Amino acid sequence: MDTKFRSTTFSIFSSAILLRAGFFFYGLFQDAHSPIKYTDIDYYVFTDASRFVSQGQSPYQRDTYRYTPILAYLLLPTTWSPTWFHFGKIIFSIGDIIAGWLIFRILRSSSSPEMTQEQALTYTSLWLLNPMVAAISTRGSSEGLLGVMIMGLLFACIQKRFLLAGMLLGLAVHFKIYPFIYGVSIIWWLDEERISSSKKTLPVSSSGLYGRISKFLNPARMKLGLTSLITFFGLNAMIYGYPFIQHTYLHHLTRLDHRHNFSVYNILLYLNSSPAIRGSSPWHLETLAFIPQLLLSGFFIPLMLAKRDLASTMLAQTFAFVAFNKVCTSQYFLWYIVLLPFYLPKSSFLLKPRLGIFAAGLWVLTQALWLHQGYQLEFLGKSTFVPGLWGSSILFFLTNVWILGVIVEDIRLEKKDGPVRESAKSKRE
């Protein structure tokens, strides 16, 4: 049995590597022979920033570079010669594989006692053998690196290594701002019941304001919170100071990216990108888009669900964050796909296969409808803004909201501290 398992593990991880290698070499061919390039435009932005760094300049000399300088330094080998230009794609693909290994480790951890090794590998394959994940990384998107950080954060929390978890949370938020929403879930999840050891401890009185604050600020919460803040602010202060803050964080309040944007705010951003329209009104509604987004992903969802299932709550948070974000591109889907293996085993989408097939089909169909309108606009020059692009954005948004509702309801009905939903458990009994 052990030999068979090792053989299956080797096959899946080898297939994941070969899948990415296939996409990588196909991309080289397409870039060389087709006017439509396989390499993502963001990868050219990354490598241009690295070239500025190699010349002793700031990576923010490159227009539209909105990322941590760490990424520009990491891709310095791309400046050595044309042969090394695709080095970053290999690093991002390796990140995919490491994230997959961490997914498997988490699924096999003590938090999932009912899951067999074979089942864990099957759910891990949703990430490792997903062609969308492989394509996005080999096109030059850095989301694979972020996946490693988030999976490392979750694994560290489960293993109760809170110093490491705090450092990874601080690094992840430095790398990309959205993981700060996980801090709310993790802090709320870390109650006394969760962190208590086999040794009995003296109860802390929770009467009065001081008692309640003392009980809330337990050692695990303090350790994780302080470590993450020190890591985050330390990295921000050391690396390029205010230009980094402006380009990486503050820019998102006013960004007007409307190209390749599935968001329901797409047409609004397009209209407001016109200087004439922006100058005619002091009100810019796109700057308020983050309010419903953060209320859902950073407040209501974590406080309502985190103590039931941390990993699934992180999925719900991320799904809400992406669905309500004013900019939504294909790369953002990887933010929640990496968390799907922890939610799906106990989800309604698997307990009710028809519901799962319908949800997946509707998600793909509404996305394809948007892509069709976008293709006509960008490649054929047809004006499909209204009703085509606008209508398809609304349909895709409504589909995501419905799927989010199913996810939230699944987690809400889940037995606290256990991976089995009450309804599913009762059916088995």
Coordinates of C-alpha atoms in Angstrom, one line a residue:
M1 CA 0.0 0.0 0.0
D2 CA 2.9 2.3 0.9
T3 CA 4.7 1.6 -2.3
K4 CA 1.5 2.2 -4.3
F5 CA 1.0 5.5 -2.6
R6 CA 4.5 6.7 -3.2
S7 CA 4.1 5.7 -6.9
T8 CA 0.9 7.7 -7.1
T9 CA 2.4 10.7 -5.4
F10 CA 5.4 10.6 -7.8
S11 CA 3.1 10.3 -10.8
I12 CA 1.0 13.3 -9.8
F13 CA 3.9 15.6 -9.0
S14 CA 5.8 14.5 -12.1
S15 CA 2.7 15.1 -14.2
A16 CA 2.4 18.6 -12.7
I17 CA 6.0 19.4 -13.6
L18 CA 5.5 18.0 -17.1
L19 CA 2.3 20.0 -17.6
R20 CA 4.1 23.2 -16.8
A21 CA 7.1 22.3 -18.9
G22 CA 4.7 21.7 -21.8
F23 CA 3.0 25.0 -21.4
F24 CA 6.4 26.7 -21.0
F25 CA 7.9 25.4 -24.3
Y26 CA 4.6 26.0 -26.1
G27 CA 4.8 29.6 -24.9
L28 CA 8.3 30.0 -26.3
F29 CA 7.0 28.7 -29.7
Q30 CA 4.0 31.0 -29.7
D31 CA 6.0 34.0 -28.7
A32 CA 8.4 33.4 -31.6
H33 CA 5.8 32.6 -34.3
S34 CA 2.5 34.4 -33.4
P35 CA 1.5 38.1 -33.3
I36 CA -0.5 37.2 -30.2
K37 CA 2.1 36.6 -27.4
Y38 CA 1.8 33.9 -24.8
T39 CA 3.9 35.8 -22.3
D40 CA 1.8 38.0 -20.0
I41 CA 2.3 41.8 -20.3
D42 CA 2.9 41.9 -16.6
Y43 CA 6.0 39.7 -17.1
Y44 CA 7.5 42.4 -19.3
V45 CA 6.8 44.9 -16.5
F46 CA 8.6 42.7 -14.0
T47 CA 11.6 42.2 -16.2
D48 CA 11.8 45.9 -17.1
A49 CA 11.8 46.8 -13.4
S50 CA 14.6 44.2 -12.9
R51 CA 16.6 45.9 -15.6
F52 CA 16.3 49.2 -13.8
V53 CA 17.5 47.6 -10.6
S54 CA 20.5 46.1 -12.4
Q55 CA 21.4 49.6 -13.4
G56 CA 21.3 50.9 -9.9
Q57 CA 17.9 52.6 -10.3
S58 CA 14.5 52.2 -8.6
P59 CA 12.2 49.6 -10.1
Y60 CA 9.5 52.2 -10.0
Q61 CA 11.2 54.0 -12.9
R62 CA 9.2 51.5 -14.9
D63 CA 5.7 52.8 -15.4
T64 CA 2.9 50.6 -14.1
Y65 CA 5.2 48.6 -11.8
R66 CA 2.9 48.2 -8.8
Y67 CA 4.7 45.4 -7.0
T68 CA 7.2 44.8 -4.2
P69 CA 10.9 45.5 -5.1
I70 CA 11.6 42.0 -3.9
L71 CA 10.1 40.7 -7.1
A72 CA 12.3 42.9 -9.2
Y73 CA 15.4 41.7 -7.3
L74 CA 14.3 38.0 -7.6
L75 CA 14.1 38.3 -11.3
L76 CA 17.5 39.9 -11.7
P77 CA 18.8 36.9 -13.6
T78 CA 16.4 37.8 -16.5
T79 CA 18.8 40.7 -17.2
W80 CA 21.9 38.6 -17.7
S81 CA 21.2 37.5 -21.3
P82 CA 18.2 36.7 -23.6
T83 CA 18.6 33.1 -22.6
W84 CA 17.8 33.9 -19.0
F85 CA 14.7 36.1 -19.9
H86 CA 12.2 33.3 -19.0
F87 CA 13.9 32.5 -15.7
G88 CA 11.0 34.1 -13.7
K89 CA 8.4 31.8 -15.3
I90 CA 10.4 28.8 -14.0
I91 CA 10.5 30.3 -10.5
F92 CA 6.8 30.9 -10.6
S93 CA 6.1 27.3 -11.8
I94 CA 8.3 25.9 -9.0
G95 CA 6.2 28.0 -6.6
D96 CA 3.1 26.2 -7.9
I97 CA 4.6 22.8 -7.1
I98 CA 5.7 23.9 -3.6
A99 CA 2.2 25.2 -3.0
G100 CA 0.8 21.9 -4.1
W101 CA 3.1 20.0 -1.7
L102 CA 1.9 22.3 1.2
I103 CA -1.7 21.7 0.2
F104 CA -1.2 18.0 0.5
R105 CA 0.6 18.4 3.9
I106 CA -2.3 20.5 5.2
L107 CA -4.9 18.0 4.0
R108 CA -3.1 15.2 5.7
S109 CA -2.6 17.1 8.9
S110 CA -4.4 16.4 12.2
S111 CA -7.1 18.9 11.2
S112 CA -8.4 16.4 8.6
P113 CA -8.4 13.0 10.3
E114 CA -11.0 11.4 8.0
M115 CA -9.1 12.1 4.8
T116 CA -7.0 9.3 3.4
Q117 CA -3.7 9.9 1.5
E118 CA -5.3 9.0 -1.8
Q119 CA -8.1 11.5 -1.2
A120 CA -5.7 14.2 -0.2
L121 CA -3.7 13.6 -3.4
T122 CA -7.0 13.8 -5.5
Y123 CA -7.9 17.2 -4.0
T124 CA -4.3 18.4 -4.3
S125 CA -4.5 17.6 -8.0
L126 CA -7.2 20.4 -8.4
W127 CA -4.2 22.8 -8.0
L128 CA -1.3 20.8 -9.4
L129 CA -3.0 19.4 -12.5
N130 CA -5.1 22.5 -13.2
P131 CA -4.3 23.8 -16.7
M132 CA -5.4 27.3 -15.8
V133 CA -3.0 27.4 -12.9
A134 CA -0.1 26.0 -15.0
A135 CA -0.9 28.4 -17.9
I136 CA -1.0 31.5 -15.7
S137 CA 2.3 30.8 -14.0
T138 CA 4.1 29.9 -17.3
R139 CA 2.9 33.1 -18.9
G140 CA 4.8 35.0 -16.2
S141 CA 2.3 35.7 -13.4
S142 CA 3.8 35.7 -9.9
E143 CA 0.7 34.3 -8.2
G144 CA 2.4 30.9 -7.6
L145 CA 4.8 32.6 -5.2
L146 CA 1.9 34.1 -3.3
G147 CA 0.3 30.6 -3.2
V148 CA 3.4 29.3 -1.4
M149 CA 3.1 32.1 1.2
I150 CA -0.6 31.6 1.9
M151 CA -0.2 27.8 2.1
G152 CA 2.8 28.2 4.4
L153 CA 0.7 30.6 6.5
L154 CA -2.1 28.1 6.9
F155 CA 0.3 25.2 7.6
A156 CA 2.1 27.2 10.2
C157 CA -1.2 28.1 11.9
I158 CA -2.3 24.5 12.0
Q159 CA 1.1 23.5 13.4
K160 CA 0.8 26.3 16.0
R161 CA 4.0 27.9 14.9
F162 CA 2.7 31.4 15.4
L163 CA 6.0 33.3 15.0
L164 CA 6.5 31.7 11.5
A165 CA 2.8 32.4 10.7
G166 CA 3.2 36.0 11.7
M167 CA 6.3 36.4 9.5
L168 CA 4.6 34.8 6.5
L169 CA 1.4 36.9 7.0
G170 CA 3.5 40.1 7.1
L171 CA 5.5 39.0 4.0
A172 CA 2.3 38.0 2.1
V173 CA 0.7 41.4 2.8
H174 CA 3.9 43.2 1.8
F175 CA 4.0 41.1 -1.4
K176 CA 0.3 41.7 -2.3
I177 CA -2.1 43.7 -0.1
Y178 CA -5.1 41.5 -0.1
P179 CA -3.9 38.7 2.4
F180 CA -4.4 41.1 5.3
I181 CA -8.0 39.9 5.3
Y182 CA -6.7 36.5 6.6
G183 CA -5.3 38.2 9.7
V184 CA -8.8 38.9 10.9
S185 CA -9.8 35.2 10.5
I186 CA -6.7 33.8 12.1
I187 CA -6.8 36.2 15.1
W188 CA -10.5 35.4 15.6
W189 CA -9.8 31.7 15.2
L190 CA -7.0 31.7 17.8
D191 CA -9.2 31.5 20.9
E192 CA -8.2 29.7 24.1
E193 CA -9.9 26.5 23.1
R194 CA -7.8 26.4 19.9
I195 CA -4.4 26.9 21.5
S196 CA -4.8 25.1 24.8
S197 CA -2.4 22.3 25.4
S198 CA -2.9 19.1 27.4
K199 CA -1.7 20.9 30.5
K200 CA -4.4 22.6 32.5
T201 CA -4.2 26.3 32.8
L202 CA -5.8 28.6 35.4
P203 CA -9.0 30.1 34.0
V204 CA -9.0 33.8 33.2
S205 CA -11.9 35.8 34.4
S206 CA -13.8 37.4 31.6
S207 CA -15.9 39.7 33.7
G208 CA -15.5 43.4 33.1
L209 CA -13.8 45.1 30.3
Y210 CA -10.3 44.4 31.4
G211 CA -11.0 40.7 31.8
R212 CA -12.5 40.5 28.3
I213 CA -9.5 42.3 26.8
S214 CA -7.1 40.1 28.7
K215 CA -8.8 36.9 27.5
F216 CA -8.9 38.1 23.9
L217 CA -5.2 39.1 23.9
N218 CA -3.9 35.6 24.5
P219 CA -0.2 34.8 23.8
A220 CA -0.9 33.3 20.4
R221 CA -2.8 36.3 19.2
M222 CA -0.2 38.7 20.5
K223 CA 2.7 36.7 19.1
L224 CA 1.2 36.4 15.6
G225 CA -0.1 40.0 15.5
L226 CA 3.1 41.6 16.6
T227 CA 5.3 39.4 14.4
S228 CA 3.2 40.1 11.3
L229 CA 3.2 43.9 12.0
I230 CA 6.9 44.0 12.6
T231 CA 7.6 42.0 9.4
F232 CA 5.2 44.1 7.3
F233 CA 6.3 47.5 8.5
G234 CA 10.0 46.5 8.6
L235 CA 9.9 45.4 4.9
N236 CA 8.0 48.5 3.9
A237 CA 10.4 50.9 5.7
M238 CA 13.6 49.3 4.4
I239 CA 12.6 49.0 0.7
Y240 CA 12.2 52.3 -1.2
G241 CA 10.0 54.0 1.5
Y242 CA 7.2 56.2 0.2
P243 CA 7.5 55.3 -3.6
F244 CA 6.8 51.7 -2.6
I245 CA 3.8 52.7 -0.5
Q246 CA 2.4 54.9 -3.3
H247 CA 2.8 52.4 -6.1
T248 CA 2.0 49.2 -4.3
Y249 CA -0.8 50.2 -1.9
L250 CA -2.2 53.8 -2.4
H251 CA -2.4 53.3 -6.2
H252 CA -5.3 50.8 -5.7
L253 CA -7.6 53.5 -4.3
T254 CA -7.6 55.4 -7.6
R255 CA -6.6 52.7 -10.2
L256 CA -8.8 52.7 -13.4
D257 CA -7.6 49.5 -15.1
H258 CA -10.5 48.5 -17.4
R259 CA -8.8 46.2 -19.9
H260 CA -9.1 42.5 -19.3
N261 CA -11.3 43.3 -16.3
F262 CA -14.2 41.0 -15.5
S263 CA -15.4 43.3 -12.7
V264 CA -18.9 44.7 -12.5
Y265 CA -17.2 48.1 -12.3
N266 CA -15.6 47.7 -15.7
I267 CA -17.6 50.2 -17.7
L268 CA -17.6 52.7 -14.8
L269 CA -13.7 52.5 -14.8
Y270 CA -13.7 52.9 -18.6
L271 CA -15.8 56.0 -18.5
N272 CA -13.9 57.6 -15.6
S273 CA -10.6 56.9 -17.4
S274 CA -11.5 59.8 -19.7
P275 CA -9.9 63.1 -18.4
A276 CA -13.0 65.0 -19.6
I277 CA -15.3 63.0 -17.4
R278 CA -13.0 62.9 -14.4
G279 CA -12.6 66.6 -14.5
S280 CA -16.3 67.3 -14.8
S281 CA -17.2 65.8 -11.4
P282 CA -15.7 65.8 -7.9
W283 CA -17.3 62.4 -7.2
H284 CA -15.4 59.3 -8.2
L285 CA -17.5 56.3 -7.2
E286 CA -14.7 53.8 -8.0
T287 CA -12.8 55.0 -5.0
L288 CA -15.7 53.7 -2.8
A289 CA -15.7 50.2 -4.4
F290 CA -13.6 48.8 -1.6
I291 CA -16.3 49.5 1.1
P292 CA -18.6 46.5 0.3
Q293 CA -15.6 44.4 -0.6
L294 CA -13.9 44.9 2.7
L295 CA -17.0 44.7 4.8
L296 CA -17.7 41.2 3.4
S297 CA -14.2 39.8 3.2
G298 CA -12.6 41.5 6.1
F299 CA -15.4 41.7 8.7
F300 CA -18.6 39.8 8.2
I301 CA -17.3 36.5 6.8
P302 CA -14.3 36.0 9.1
L303 CA -16.3 36.9 12.3
M304 CA -19.2 34.7 11.3
L305 CA -17.3 31.7 10.0
A306 CA -13.6 31.5 11.1
K307 CA -14.1 29.5 14.3
R308 CA -15.9 26.8 12.3
D309 CA -13.3 26.2 9.6
L310 CA -10.3 28.5 9.1
A311 CA -9.2 27.2 5.6
S312 CA -12.7 27.3 4.1
T313 CA -13.3 30.8 5.6
M314 CA -10.2 32.0 3.9
L315 CA -11.6 30.6 0.7
A316 CA -14.9 32.5 1.2
Q317 CA -13.0 35.7 2.1
T318 CA -10.9 35.5 -1.0
F319 CA -13.8 34.6 -3.2
A320 CA -15.7 37.7 -1.9
F321 CA -12.7 39.9 -2.3
V322 CA -12.1 38.9 -5.9
A323 CA -15.8 39.0 -6.9
F324 CA -16.3 42.5 -5.4
N325 CA -13.0 43.9 -6.4
K326 CA -13.1 46.8 -8.9
V327 CA -10.4 45.0 -10.9
C328 CA -10.8 41.3 -11.6
T329 CA -8.5 39.4 -14.0
S330 CA -7.8 35.7 -14.6
Q331 CA -4.7 35.8 -12.3
Y332 CA -6.9 36.7 -9.3
F333 CA -8.8 33.4 -9.7
L334 CA -5.7 31.6 -8.5
W335 CA -6.0 33.4 -5.1
Y336 CA -9.0 31.2 -4.3
I337 CA -8.3 28.2 -6.4
V338 CA -5.4 27.4 -4.1
L339 CA -7.8 27.2 -1.2
L340 CA -10.5 25.1 -3.0
P341 CA -9.0 21.7 -1.9
F342 CA -9.9 22.4 1.7
Y343 CA -13.5 23.4 1.1
L344 CA -14.6 21.0 -1.6
P345 CA -14.5 17.7 0.3
K346 CA -17.4 18.8 2.5
S347 CA -19.1 21.1 0.1
S348 CA -22.6 21.0 -1.3
F349 CA -21.0 21.1 -4.8
L350 CA -19.8 17.5 -4.2
L351 CA -22.6 16.3 -2.0
K352 CA -25.0 17.3 -4.8
P353 CA -23.1 16.6 -8.0
R354 CA -25.8 18.3 -10.2
L355 CA -25.4 21.5 -8.2
G356 CA -21.6 21.3 -8.6
I357 CA -21.8 20.7 -12.4
F358 CA -24.3 23.5 -12.8
A359 CA -22.2 26.0 -10.7
A360 CA -19.0 25.1 -12.6
G361 CA -20.7 25.3 -16.0
L362 CA -22.4 28.7 -15.2
W363 CA -19.0 30.1 -13.9
V364 CA -17.3 29.1 -17.1
L365 CA -20.2 30.1 -19.4
T366 CA -20.5 33.6 -18.0
Q367 CA -16.8 34.1 -18.1
A368 CA -16.7 32.8 -21.7
L369 CA -19.5 35.3 -22.6
W370 CA -17.4 38.1 -21.3
L371 CA -14.3 36.9 -23.1
H372 CA -16.3 36.8 -26.4
Q373 CA -17.3 40.4 -25.9
G374 CA -13.8 41.4 -25.0
Y375 CA -12.4 39.6 -28.1
Q376 CA -14.8 41.5 -30.4
L377 CA -13.8 44.8 -28.7
E378 CA -10.0 44.4 -28.6
F379 CA -9.2 42.3 -31.7
L380 CA -12.1 43.1 -34.1
G381 CA -12.5 46.7 -33.1
K382 CA -16.3 46.4 -32.4
S383 CA -17.8 48.6 -29.8
T384 CA -19.3 46.0 -27.4
F385 CA -19.2 48.1 -24.2
V386 CA -23.0 48.3 -23.8
P387 CA -24.9 46.0 -23.6
G388 CA -22.4 43.3 -24.4
L389 CA -19.5 43.8 -22.0
W390 CA -21.5 45.5 -19.3
G391 CA -24.2 42.8 -19.4
S392 CA -21.7 39.9 -19.3
S393 CA -19.9 41.5 -16.4
I394 CA -23.2 41.7 -14.4
L395 CA -24.0 38.0 -15.2
F396 CA -20.5 36.9 -14.1
F397 CA -20.8 39.0 -10.9
L398 CA -24.2 37.5 -10.1
T399 CA -22.9 34.0 -10.7
N400 CA -20.0 34.6 -8.3
V401 CA -22.4 36.1 -5.7
W402 CA -24.6 33.0 -5.9
I403 CA -21.6 30.6 -5.6
L404 CA -20.3 32.7 -2.6
G405 CA -23.7 32.3 -0.9
V406 CA -23.5 28.5 -1.3
I407 CA -19.9 28.5 0.2
V408 CA -20.9 30.7 3.1
E409 CA -24.0 28.5 3.9
D410 CA -21.9 25.4 3.8
I411 CA -19.4 26.7 6.3
R412 CA -22.1 28.1 8.5
L413 CA -23.7 24.7 8.7
E414 CA -20.4 23.0 9.5
K415 CA -19.8 21.5 12.9
K416 CA -17.5 23.8 14.9
D417 CA -13.9 22.6 15.0
G418 CA -14.7 19.7 12.8
P419 CA -14.5 19.0 9.0
V420 CA -17.9 17.4 8.7
R421 CA -21.0 19.3 8.1
E422 CA -23.8 18.4 10.5
S423 CA -26.2 17.6 7.6
A424 CA -23.7 15.4 5.9
K425 CA -22.8 13.6 9.2
S426 CA -26.5 12.9 9.9
K427 CA -27.0 11.4 6.5
R428 CA -24.1 9.0 7.1
E429 CA -25.4 8.0 10.5

